[in-house]
Coordinates of C-alpha atoms in Angstrom, one line a residue:
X1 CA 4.2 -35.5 -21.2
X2 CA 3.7 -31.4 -20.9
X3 CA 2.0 -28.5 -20.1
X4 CA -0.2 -27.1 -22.8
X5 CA -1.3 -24.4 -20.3
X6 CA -0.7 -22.2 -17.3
X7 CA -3.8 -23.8 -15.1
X8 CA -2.8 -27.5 -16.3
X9 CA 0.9 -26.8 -15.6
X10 CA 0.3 -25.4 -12.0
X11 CA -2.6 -28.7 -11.6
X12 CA 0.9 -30.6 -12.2
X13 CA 2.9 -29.2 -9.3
X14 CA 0.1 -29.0 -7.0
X15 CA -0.5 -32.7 -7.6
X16 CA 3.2 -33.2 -6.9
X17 CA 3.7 -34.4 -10.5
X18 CA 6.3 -32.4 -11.7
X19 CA 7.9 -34.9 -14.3
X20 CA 4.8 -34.5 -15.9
X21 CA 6.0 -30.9 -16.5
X22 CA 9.4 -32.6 -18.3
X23 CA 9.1 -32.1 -22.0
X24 CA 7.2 -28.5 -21.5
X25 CA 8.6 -25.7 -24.4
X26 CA 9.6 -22.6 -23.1
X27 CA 6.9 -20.1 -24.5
X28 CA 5.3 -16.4 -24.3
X29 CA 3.4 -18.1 -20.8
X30 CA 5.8 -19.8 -19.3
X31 CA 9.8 -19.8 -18.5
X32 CA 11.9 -22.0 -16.8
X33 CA 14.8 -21.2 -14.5
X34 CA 17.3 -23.6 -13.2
X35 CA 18.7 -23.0 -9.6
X36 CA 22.5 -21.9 -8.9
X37 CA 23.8 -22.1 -5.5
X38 CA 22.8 -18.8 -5.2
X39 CA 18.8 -19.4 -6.2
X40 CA 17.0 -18.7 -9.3
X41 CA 18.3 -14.8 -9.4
X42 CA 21.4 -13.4 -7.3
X43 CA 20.0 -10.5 -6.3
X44 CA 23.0 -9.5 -4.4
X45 CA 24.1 -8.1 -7.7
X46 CA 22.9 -5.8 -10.3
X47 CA 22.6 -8.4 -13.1
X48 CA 20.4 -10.6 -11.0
X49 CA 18.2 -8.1 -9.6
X50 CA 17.8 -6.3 -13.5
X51 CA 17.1 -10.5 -14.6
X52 CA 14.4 -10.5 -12.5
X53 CA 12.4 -7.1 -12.7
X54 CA 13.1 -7.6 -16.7
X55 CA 11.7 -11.4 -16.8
X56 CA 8.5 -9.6 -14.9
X57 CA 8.3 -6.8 -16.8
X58 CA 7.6 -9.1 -20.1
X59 CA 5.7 -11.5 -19.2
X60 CA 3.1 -8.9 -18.1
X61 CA 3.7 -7.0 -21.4
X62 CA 3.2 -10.3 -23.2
X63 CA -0.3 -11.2 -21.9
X64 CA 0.9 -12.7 -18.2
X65 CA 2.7 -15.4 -17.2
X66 CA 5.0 -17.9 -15.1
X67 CA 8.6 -18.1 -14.0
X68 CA 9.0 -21.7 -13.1
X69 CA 11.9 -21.9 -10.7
X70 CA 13.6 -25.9 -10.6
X71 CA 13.8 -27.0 -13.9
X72 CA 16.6 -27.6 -16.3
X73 CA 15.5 -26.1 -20.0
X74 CA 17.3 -26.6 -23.2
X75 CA 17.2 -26.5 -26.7
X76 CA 18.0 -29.6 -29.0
X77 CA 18.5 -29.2 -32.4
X78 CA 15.1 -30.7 -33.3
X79 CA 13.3 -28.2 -31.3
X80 CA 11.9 -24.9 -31.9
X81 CA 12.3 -23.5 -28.2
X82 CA 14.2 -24.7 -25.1
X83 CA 12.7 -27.0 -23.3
X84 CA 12.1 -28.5 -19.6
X85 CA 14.2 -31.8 -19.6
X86 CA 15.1 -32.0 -15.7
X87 CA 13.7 -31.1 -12.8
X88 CA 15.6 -29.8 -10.0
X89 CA 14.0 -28.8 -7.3
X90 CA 15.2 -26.9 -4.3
X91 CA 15.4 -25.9 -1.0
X92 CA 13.2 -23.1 0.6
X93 CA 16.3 -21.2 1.9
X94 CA 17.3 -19.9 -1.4
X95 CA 14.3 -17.6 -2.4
X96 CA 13.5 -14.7 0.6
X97 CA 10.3 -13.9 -1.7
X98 CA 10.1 -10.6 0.4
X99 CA 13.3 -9.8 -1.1
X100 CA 12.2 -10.6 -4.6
X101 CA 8.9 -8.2 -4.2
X102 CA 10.5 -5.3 -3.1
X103 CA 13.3 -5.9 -6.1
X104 CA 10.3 -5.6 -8.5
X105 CA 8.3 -3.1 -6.5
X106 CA 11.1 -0.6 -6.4
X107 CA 12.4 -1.6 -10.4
X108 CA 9.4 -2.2 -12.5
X109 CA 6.3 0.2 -13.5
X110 CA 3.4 0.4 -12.9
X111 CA 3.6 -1.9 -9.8
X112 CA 2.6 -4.9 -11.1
X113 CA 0.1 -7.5 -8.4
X114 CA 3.0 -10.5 -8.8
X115 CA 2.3 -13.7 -6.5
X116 CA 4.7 -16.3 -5.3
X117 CA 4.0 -19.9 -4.8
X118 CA 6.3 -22.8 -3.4
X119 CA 5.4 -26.6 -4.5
X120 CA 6.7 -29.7 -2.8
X121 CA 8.7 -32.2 -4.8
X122 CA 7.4 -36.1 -3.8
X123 CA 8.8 -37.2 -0.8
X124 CA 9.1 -40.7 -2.0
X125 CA 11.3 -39.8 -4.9
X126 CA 14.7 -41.1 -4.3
X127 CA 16.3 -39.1 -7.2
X128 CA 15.1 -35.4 -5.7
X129 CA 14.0 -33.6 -3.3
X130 CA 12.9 -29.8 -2.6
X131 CA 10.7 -27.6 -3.8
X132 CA 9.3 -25.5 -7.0
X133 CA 8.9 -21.7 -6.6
X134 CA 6.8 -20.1 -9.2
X135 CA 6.5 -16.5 -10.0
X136 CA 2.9 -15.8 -11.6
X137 CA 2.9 -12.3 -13.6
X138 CA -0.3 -11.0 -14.4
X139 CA -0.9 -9.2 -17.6
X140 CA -1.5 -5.4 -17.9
X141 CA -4.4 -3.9 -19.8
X142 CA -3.7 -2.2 -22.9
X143 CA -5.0 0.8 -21.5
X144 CA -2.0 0.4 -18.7
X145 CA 0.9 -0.7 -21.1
X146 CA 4.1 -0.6 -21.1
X147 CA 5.6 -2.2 -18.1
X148 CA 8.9 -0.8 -17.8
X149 CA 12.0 -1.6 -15.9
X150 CA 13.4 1.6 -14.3
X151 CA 17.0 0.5 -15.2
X152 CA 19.5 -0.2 -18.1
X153 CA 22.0 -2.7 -17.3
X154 CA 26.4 -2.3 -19.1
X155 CA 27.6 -5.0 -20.6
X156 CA 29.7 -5.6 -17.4
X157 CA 26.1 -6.0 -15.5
X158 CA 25.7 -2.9 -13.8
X159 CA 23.1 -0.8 -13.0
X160 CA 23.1 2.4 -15.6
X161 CA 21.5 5.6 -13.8
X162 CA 18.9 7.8 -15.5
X163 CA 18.1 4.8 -18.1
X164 CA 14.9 2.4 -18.5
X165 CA 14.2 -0.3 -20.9
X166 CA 10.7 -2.1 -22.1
X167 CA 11.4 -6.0 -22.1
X168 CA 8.9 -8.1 -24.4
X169 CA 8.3 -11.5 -24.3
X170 CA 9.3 -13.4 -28.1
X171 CA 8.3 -17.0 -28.1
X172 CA 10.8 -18.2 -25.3
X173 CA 13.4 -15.5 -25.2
X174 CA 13.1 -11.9 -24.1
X175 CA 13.9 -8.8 -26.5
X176 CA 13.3 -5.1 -25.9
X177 CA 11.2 -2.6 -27.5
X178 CA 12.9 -0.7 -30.2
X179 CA 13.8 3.1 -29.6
X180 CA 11.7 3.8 -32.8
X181 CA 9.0 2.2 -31.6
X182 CA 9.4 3.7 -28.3
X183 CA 9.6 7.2 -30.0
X184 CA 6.5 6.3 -32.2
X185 CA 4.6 5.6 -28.8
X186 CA 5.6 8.8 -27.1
X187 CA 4.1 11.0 -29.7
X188 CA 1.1 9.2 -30.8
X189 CA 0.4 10.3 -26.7
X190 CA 1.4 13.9 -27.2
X191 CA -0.8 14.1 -30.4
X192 CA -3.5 12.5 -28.9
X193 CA -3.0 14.9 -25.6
X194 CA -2.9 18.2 -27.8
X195 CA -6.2 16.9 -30.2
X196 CA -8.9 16.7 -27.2
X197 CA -9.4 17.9 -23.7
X198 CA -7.7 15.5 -21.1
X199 CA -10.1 13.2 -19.8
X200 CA -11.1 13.5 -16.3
X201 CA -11.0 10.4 -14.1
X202 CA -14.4 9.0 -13.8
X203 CA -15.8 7.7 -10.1
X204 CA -15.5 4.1 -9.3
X205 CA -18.8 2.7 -10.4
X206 CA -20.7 2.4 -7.0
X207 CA -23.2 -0.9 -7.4
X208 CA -25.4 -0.4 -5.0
X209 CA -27.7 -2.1 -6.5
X210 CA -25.7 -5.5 -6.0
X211 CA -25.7 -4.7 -2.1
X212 CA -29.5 -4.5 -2.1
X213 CA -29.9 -7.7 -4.2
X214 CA -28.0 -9.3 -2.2
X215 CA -29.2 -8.1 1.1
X216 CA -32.6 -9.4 -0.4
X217 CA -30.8 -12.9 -1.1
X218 CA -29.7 -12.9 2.4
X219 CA -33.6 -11.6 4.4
X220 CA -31.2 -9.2 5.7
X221 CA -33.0 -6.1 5.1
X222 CA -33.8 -5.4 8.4
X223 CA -30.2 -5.9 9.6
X224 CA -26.9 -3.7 9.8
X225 CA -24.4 -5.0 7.2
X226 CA -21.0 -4.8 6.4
X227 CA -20.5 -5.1 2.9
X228 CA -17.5 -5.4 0.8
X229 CA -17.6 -4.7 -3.0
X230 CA -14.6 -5.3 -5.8
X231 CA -15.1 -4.0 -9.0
X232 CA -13.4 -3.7 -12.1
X233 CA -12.9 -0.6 -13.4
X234 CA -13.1 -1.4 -17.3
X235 CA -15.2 -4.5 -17.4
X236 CA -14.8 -7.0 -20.3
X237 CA -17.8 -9.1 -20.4
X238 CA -18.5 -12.7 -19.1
X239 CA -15.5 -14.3 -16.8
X240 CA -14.1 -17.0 -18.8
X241 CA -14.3 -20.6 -17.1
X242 CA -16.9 -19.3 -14.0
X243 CA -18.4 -22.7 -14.3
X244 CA -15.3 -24.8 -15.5
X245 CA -13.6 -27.2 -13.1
X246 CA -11.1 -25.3 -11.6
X247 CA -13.0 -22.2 -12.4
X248 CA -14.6 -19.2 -10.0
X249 CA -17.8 -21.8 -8.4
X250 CA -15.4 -24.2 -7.8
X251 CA -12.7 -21.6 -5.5
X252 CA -15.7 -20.4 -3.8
X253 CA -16.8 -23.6 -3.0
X254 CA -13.3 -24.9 -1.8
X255 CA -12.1 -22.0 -0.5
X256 CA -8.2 -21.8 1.6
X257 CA -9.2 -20.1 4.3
X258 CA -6.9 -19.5 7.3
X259 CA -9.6 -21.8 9.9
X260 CA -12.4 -24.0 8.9
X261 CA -15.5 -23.1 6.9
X262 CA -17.2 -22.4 10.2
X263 CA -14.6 -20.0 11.4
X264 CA -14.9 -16.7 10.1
X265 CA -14.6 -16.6 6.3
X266 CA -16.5 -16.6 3.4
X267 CA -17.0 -20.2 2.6
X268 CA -19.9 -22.4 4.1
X269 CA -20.7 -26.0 5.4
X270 CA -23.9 -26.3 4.4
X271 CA -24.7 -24.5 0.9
X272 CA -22.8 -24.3 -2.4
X273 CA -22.4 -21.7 -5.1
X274 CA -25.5 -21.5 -7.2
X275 CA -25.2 -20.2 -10.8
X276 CA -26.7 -16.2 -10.9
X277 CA -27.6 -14.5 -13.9
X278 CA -23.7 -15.5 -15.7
X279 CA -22.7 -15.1 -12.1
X280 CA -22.5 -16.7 -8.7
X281 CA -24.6 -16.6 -5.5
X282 CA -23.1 -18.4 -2.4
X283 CA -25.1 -17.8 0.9
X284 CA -24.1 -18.2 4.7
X285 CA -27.2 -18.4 6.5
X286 CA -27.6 -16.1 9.3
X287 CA -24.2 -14.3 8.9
X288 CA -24.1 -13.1 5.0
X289 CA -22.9 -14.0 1.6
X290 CA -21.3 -13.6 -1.7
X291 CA -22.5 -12.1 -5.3
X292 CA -20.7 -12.6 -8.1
X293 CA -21.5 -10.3 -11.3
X294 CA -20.9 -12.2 -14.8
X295 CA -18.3 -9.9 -15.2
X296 CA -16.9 -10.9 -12.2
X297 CA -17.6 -7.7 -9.5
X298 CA -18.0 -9.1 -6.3
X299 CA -19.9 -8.5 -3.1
X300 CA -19.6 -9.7 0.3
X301 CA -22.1 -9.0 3.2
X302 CA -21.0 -9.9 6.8
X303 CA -24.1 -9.4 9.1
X304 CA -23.3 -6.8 12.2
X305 CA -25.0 -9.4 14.6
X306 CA -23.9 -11.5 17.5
X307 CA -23.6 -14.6 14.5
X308 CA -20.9 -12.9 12.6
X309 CA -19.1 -9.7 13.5
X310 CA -20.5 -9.4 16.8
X311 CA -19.6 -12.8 17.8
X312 CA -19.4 -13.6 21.3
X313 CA -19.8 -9.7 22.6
X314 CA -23.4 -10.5 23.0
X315 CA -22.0 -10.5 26.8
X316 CA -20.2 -7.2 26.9
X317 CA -22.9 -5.2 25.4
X318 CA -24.9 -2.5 27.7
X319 CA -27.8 0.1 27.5
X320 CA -28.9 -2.0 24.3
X321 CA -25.3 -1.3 22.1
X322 CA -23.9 -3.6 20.0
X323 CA -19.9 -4.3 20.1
X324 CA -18.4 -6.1 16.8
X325 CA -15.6 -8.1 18.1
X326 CA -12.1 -7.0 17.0
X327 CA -10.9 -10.3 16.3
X328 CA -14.1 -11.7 13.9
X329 CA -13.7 -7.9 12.1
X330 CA -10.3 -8.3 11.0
X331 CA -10.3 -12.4 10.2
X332 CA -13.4 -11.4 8.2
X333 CA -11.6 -8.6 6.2
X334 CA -8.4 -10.5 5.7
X335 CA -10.1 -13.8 4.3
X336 CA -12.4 -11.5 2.0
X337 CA -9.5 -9.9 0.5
X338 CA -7.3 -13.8 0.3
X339 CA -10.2 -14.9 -1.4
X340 CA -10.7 -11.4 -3.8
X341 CA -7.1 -10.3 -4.8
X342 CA -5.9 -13.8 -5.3
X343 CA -8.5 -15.6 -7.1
X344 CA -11.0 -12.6 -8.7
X345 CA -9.0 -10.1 -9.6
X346 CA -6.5 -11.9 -11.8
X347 CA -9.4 -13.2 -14.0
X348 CA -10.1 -9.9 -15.5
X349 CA -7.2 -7.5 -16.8
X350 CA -8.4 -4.2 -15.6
X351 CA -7.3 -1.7 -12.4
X352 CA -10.0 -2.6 -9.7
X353 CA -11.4 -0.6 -7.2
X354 CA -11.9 -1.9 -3.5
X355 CA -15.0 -0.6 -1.5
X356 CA -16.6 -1.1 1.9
X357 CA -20.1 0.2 2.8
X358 CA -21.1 -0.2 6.9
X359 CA -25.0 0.0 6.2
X360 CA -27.4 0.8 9.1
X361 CA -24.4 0.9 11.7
X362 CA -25.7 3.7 13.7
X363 CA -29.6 2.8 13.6
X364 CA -30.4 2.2 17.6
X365 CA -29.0 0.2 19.1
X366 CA -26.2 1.3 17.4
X367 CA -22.9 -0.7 16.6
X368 CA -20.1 0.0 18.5
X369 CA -15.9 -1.0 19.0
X370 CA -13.9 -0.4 20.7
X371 CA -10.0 0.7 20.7
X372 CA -7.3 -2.3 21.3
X373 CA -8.3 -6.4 21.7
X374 CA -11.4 -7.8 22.8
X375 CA -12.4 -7.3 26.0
X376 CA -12.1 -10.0 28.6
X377 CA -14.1 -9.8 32.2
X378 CA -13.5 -7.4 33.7
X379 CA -14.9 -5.1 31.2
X380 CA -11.7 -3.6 29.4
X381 CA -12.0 -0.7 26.4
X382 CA -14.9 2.4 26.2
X383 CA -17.0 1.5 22.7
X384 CA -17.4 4.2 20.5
X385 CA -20.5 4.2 18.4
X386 CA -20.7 4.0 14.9
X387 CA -21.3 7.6 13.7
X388 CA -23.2 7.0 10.4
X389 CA -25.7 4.6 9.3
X390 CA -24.7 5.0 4.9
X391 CA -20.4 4.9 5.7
X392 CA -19.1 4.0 1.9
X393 CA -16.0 4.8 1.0
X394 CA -13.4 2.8 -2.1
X395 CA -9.9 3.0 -2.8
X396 CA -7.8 1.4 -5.9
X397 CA -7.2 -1.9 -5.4
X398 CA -3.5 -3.2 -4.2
X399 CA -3.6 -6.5 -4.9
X400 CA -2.2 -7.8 -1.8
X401 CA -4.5 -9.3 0.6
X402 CA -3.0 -7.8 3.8
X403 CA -2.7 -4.5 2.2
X404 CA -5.9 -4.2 1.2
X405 CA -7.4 -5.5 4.2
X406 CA -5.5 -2.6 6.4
X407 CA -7.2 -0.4 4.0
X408 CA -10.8 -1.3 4.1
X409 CA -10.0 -1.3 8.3
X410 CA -8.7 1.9 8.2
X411 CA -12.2 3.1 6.8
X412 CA -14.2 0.8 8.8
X413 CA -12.2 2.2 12.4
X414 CA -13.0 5.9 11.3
X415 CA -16.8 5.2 11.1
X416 CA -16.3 5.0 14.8
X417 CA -13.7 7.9 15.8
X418 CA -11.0 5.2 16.2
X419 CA -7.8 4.7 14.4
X420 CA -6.7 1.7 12.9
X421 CA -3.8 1.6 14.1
X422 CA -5.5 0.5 17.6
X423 CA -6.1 -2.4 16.1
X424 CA -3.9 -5.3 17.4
X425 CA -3.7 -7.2 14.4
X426 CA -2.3 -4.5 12.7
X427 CA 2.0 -3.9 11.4
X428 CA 2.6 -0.8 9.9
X429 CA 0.1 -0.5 6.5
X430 CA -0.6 -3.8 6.9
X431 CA -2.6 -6.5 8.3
X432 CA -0.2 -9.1 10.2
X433 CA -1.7 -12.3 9.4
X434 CA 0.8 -13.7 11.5
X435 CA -0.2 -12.1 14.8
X436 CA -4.0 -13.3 13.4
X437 CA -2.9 -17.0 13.4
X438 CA -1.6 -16.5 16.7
X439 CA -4.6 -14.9 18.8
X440 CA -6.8 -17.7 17.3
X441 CA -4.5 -20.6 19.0

């Protein structure tokens, strides 16, 4: 058997069948790496860390694609390209994928949304065992090309200062971009620089009118909302595959959220996506929803009430204020952002542009929160009062959940005088997901 595609080849390893993989050509999508004793790339050198931030580098010139870590590829003489004839998969302890981000983060521009994902090896297999890491590299818009990695490399595998090279992806090997070509590219930009005016960055497109057709959706018109908006900066038309198996209805309507559907998330016990005008509507009655454009902008609406991000504060509240609970906030952020940079984003090659919009906040009785954890009796943190009832603000998206989630919190706390970093759940720019899993148990 093989992989014909990226989706059917990941389908594989999630289904633990990864001799299915076994006969798999390398290719422009995919590449496979065997594992040394040292991992897949001994980043304790130059040569390994330059392997890595080039291998990145083009695959997301090439049109995106993966690194598939614990397979054996090679080519026989009747074959084109090398191919996966072994698997070998591996232990867990050979990969710190923290390490491997910050490798490519600090080598490779632009910075380039790269996930990491480990797959189990059958336990029942008496010839292996271990794991699969895979390395997915999105593409970059033409508008946004070249990636480039911020590094030569000597024959002898050191680093070369003051040097950069543009690696390309050619069937199942990697070249580099010629210097001609190079040069050819760095004055079409000066001539096109010098013939008109430069262009001025245009706002984020602000859909408000999403927000108020979903609100409508929802009956929530009458109710302060928190909504969440992602938007693509150069849309392309229809997603591809929204209603495909496997496609966009079918992650919202399975979505991996960090508690149940009825903890709080953005997927739902009781109703299913329903198809939109080339888009998707998925509805959470009493505490919000989510509207997918055809071009895939999406919108999320979590209701400021005692069923959603008010939960259980009902309690706490006095002289008619309403207190969001700290704990429902920040799950709600993080999952909306899981669900968003992982599975929306990558299905349209564009820059995005994240936005949150806290409508009817301050509209008596006003929402309030308060600095540190939620409060437990006695009565524990003052509540400060939201301070505007029309708060929208956006920012470029990051790509990485916890990231972007700090981000859209930092906004939300300075609706109401607060900073974010009294949030608990909080680690530096980031949401700690960990500290999250560990207040819920």
């Amino acid at each position: 058997m093989a992989a014909d595609s990226m989706v059917q080849l990941v389908s594989y390893l999630a289904a633990q069948q990864p001799y299915a993989i076994v006969g798999t050509p390398e290719s422009e999508w995919v590449d496979f790496k065997s594992v040394p004793p040292g991992g897949p790339y001994d980043l304790s050198t130059d040569k390994g860390k330059f392997e890595l931030a080039k291998d990145v580098a083009a695959f997301s010139n090439a049109g995106g694609g993966l690194l598939v870590c614990g397979f054996k590829a090679k080519k026989k003489q009747t074959e084109l390209y090398e191919v996966a004839e072994k698997v070998t998969p591996f232990g867990k302890k050979l990969v710190d994928s923290t390490r491997y981000k910050d490798i490519i983060t600090e080598y490779v521009r632009p910075l380039l949304k790269v996930k990491f994902f480990w797959y189990d090896h059958p336990e029942d297999d008496p010839e292996a065992s271990g794991h699969y890491f895979v390395i997915e590299v999105p593409a970059l818009s033409e508008a946004d090309r070249w990636a480039v990695v911020t590094r030569g490399i000597t024959d002898d595998g050191q680093f070369i200062k003051n040097s950069w090279t543009i690696p390309i992806r050619n069937g199942d090997t990697t070249a580099f971009l010629p210097q001609d070509e190079v040069y050819r590219l760095l004055n079409d930009g000066l001539r096109a620089r010098h013939g008109a005016d430069a262009a001025v960055a245009a706002p984020a497109v602000d859909r408000a009118e999403a927000r108020e057709a979903l609100r409508a959706d929802l009956g929530m018109q009458e109710t302060p909302v928190l909504f969440f908006q992602s938007i693509p900066d150069h849309p392309r038309g229809l997603v591809p595959g929204t209603y495909a198996d496997g496609g966009l209805r079918d992650v919202l309507g399975n979505q991996d959220t960090l508690r149940g559907a009825s903890a709080f998330n953005w997927a739902s016990v009781h109703t299913r996506p329903e198809p939109r005008e080339g888009g998707l509507l998925l509805t959470i009655p009493a505490r919000g929803g989510l509207l997918v454009d055809s071009d895939g902008a999406i919108t999320g609406a979590a209701a400021a009430t005692s069923d959603m991000l008010g939960w259980a504060m009902e309690y706490y509240s006095g002289d008619g204020e309403r207190r969001i609970s700290v704990f429902v906030l920040t799950e709600i952020t993080l999952e909306y952002f899981r669900l968003v940079d992982r599975h929306v984003l990558p299905l349209v090659h564009s820059t995005w542009t994240h936005r949150i919009v806290a409508s009817d906040f301050a509209q008596a009785p006003a929402r309030t929160l308060a600095p540190g954890d939620d409060p437990a009796f006695p009565l524990r943190g003052a509540p400060q009062p939201a301070t505007s009832s029309n708060w929208n603000h956006s920012w470029k998206a990051l790509g990485d959940p916890e990231l972007d989630a700090y981000e859209a919190l930092r906004h939300i706390y300075a609706l109401f005088g607060l900073d974010v970093t009294t949030n608990p759940f909080t680690d530096g720019n980031r949401v700690d997901t960990a500290k999250l899993l560990a207040k819920r148990q």
